[in-house]
Coordinates of N, CA and C in Angstrom, one line a residue:
X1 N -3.4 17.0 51.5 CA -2.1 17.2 50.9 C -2.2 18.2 49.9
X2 N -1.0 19.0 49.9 CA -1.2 20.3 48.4 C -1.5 19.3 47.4
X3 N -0.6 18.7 47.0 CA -0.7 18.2 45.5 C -2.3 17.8 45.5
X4 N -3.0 16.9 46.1 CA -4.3 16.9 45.7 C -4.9 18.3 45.6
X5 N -5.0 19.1 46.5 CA -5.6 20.4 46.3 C -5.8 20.9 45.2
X6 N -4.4 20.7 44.5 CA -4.0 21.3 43.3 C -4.8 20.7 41.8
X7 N -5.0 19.1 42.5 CA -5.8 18.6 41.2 C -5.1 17.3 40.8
X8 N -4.2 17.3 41.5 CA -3.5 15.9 41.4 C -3.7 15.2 42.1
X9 N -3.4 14.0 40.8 CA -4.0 11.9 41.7 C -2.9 11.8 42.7
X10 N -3.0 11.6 43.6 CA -1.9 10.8 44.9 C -2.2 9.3 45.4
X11 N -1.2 9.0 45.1 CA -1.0 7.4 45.4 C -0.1 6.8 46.4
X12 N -0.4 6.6 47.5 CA 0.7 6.5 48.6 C 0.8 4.9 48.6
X13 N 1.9 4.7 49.6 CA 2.1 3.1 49.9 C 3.0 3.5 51.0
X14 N 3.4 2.5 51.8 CA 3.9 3.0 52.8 C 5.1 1.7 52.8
X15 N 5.3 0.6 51.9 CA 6.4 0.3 51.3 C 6.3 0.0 49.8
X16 N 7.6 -0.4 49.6 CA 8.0 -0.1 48.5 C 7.5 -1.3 47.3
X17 N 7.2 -2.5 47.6 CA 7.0 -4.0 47.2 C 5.8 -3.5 47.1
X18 N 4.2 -2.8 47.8 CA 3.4 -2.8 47.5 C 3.0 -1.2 46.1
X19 N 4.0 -0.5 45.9 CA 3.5 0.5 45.2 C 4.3 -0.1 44.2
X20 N 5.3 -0.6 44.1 CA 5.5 -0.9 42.1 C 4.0 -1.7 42.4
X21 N 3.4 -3.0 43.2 CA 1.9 -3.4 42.7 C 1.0 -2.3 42.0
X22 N 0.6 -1.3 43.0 CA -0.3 -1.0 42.6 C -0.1 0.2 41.2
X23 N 1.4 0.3 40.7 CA 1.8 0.9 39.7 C 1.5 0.2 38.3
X24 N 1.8 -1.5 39.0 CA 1.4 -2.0 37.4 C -0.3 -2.3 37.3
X25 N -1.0 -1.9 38.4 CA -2.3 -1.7 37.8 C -2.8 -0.5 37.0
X26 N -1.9 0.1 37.2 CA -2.5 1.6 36.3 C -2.7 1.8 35.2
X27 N -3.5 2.1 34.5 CA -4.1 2.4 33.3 C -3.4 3.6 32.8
X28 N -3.1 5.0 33.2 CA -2.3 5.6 33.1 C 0.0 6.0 33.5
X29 N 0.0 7.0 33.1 CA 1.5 6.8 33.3 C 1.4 7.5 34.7
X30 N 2.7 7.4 35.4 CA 3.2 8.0 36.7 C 3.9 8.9 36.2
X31 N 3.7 9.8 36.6 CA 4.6 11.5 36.1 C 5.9 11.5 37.2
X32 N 5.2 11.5 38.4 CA 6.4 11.9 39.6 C 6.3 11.1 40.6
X33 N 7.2 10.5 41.2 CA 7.3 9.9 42.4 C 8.1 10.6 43.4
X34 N 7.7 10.7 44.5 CA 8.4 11.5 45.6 C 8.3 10.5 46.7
X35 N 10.2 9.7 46.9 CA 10.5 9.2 47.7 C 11.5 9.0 48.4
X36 N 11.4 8.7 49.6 CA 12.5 8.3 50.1 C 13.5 7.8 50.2
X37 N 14.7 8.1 50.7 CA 16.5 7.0 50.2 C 15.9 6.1 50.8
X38 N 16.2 6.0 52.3 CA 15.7 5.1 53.3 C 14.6 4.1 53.3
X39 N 14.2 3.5 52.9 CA 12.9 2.6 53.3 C 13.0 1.6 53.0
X40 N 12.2 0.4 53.6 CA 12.4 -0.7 54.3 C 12.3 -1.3 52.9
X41 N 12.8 -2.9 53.1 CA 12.6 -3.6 51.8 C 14.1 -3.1 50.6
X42 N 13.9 -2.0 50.1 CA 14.6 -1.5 49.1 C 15.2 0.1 49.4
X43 N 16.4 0.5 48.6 CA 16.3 1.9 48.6 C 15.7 2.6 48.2
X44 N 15.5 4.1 48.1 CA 14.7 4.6 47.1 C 15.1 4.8 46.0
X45 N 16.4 4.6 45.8 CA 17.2 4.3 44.1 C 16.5 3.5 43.4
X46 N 17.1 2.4 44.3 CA 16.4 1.1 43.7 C 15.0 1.0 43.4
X47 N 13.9 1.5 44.2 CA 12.5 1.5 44.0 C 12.6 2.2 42.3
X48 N 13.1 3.6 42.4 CA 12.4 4.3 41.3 C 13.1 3.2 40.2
X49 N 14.6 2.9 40.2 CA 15.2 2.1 39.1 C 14.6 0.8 38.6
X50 N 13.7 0.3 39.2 CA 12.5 -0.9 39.3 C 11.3 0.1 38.7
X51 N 11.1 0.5 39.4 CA 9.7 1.3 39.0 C 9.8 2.2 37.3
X52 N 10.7 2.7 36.7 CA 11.3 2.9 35.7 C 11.4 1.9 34.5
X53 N 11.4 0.9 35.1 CA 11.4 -0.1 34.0 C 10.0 -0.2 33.6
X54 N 8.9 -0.3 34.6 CA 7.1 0.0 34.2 C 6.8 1.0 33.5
X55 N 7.8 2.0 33.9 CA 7.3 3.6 33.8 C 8.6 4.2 33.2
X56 N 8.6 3.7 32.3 CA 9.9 4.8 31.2 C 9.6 6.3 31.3
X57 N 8.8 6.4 31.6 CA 9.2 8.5 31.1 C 8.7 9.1 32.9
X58 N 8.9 8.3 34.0 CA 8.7 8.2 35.2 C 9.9 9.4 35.9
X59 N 9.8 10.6 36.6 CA 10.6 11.4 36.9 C 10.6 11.3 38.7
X60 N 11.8 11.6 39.5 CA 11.7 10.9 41.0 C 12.5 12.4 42.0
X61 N 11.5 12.1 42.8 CA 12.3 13.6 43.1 C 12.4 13.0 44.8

């Protein structure tokens, strides 16, 4: 993936219920999430708007 190439941590999940998990394991902050409207479980509104409340300074593209 570029973004690793580049030097960046990548954290995938392939729904949405499991990456806020592994979000509130992290020791550091989440800079950027890049996701989907569409996906199962939740929107991707809703994910980042959920995921934002862990991650106040959290940006979603």
């Amino acid at each position: 993936m570029a973004l690793r190439r580049r030097g960046y941590r990548v954290l995938e999940s392939a729904r949405p219920a499991r990456a806020l998990e592994i979000a509130r394991g992290l020791d550091e902050p989440i800079r950027l999430v890049v996701t989907d409207v569409v996906m199962p479980e939740m929107s991707g509104f809703r994910f980042v708007e959920i995921l934002a409340r862990q991650q106040p300074t959290v940006r979603a593209l």
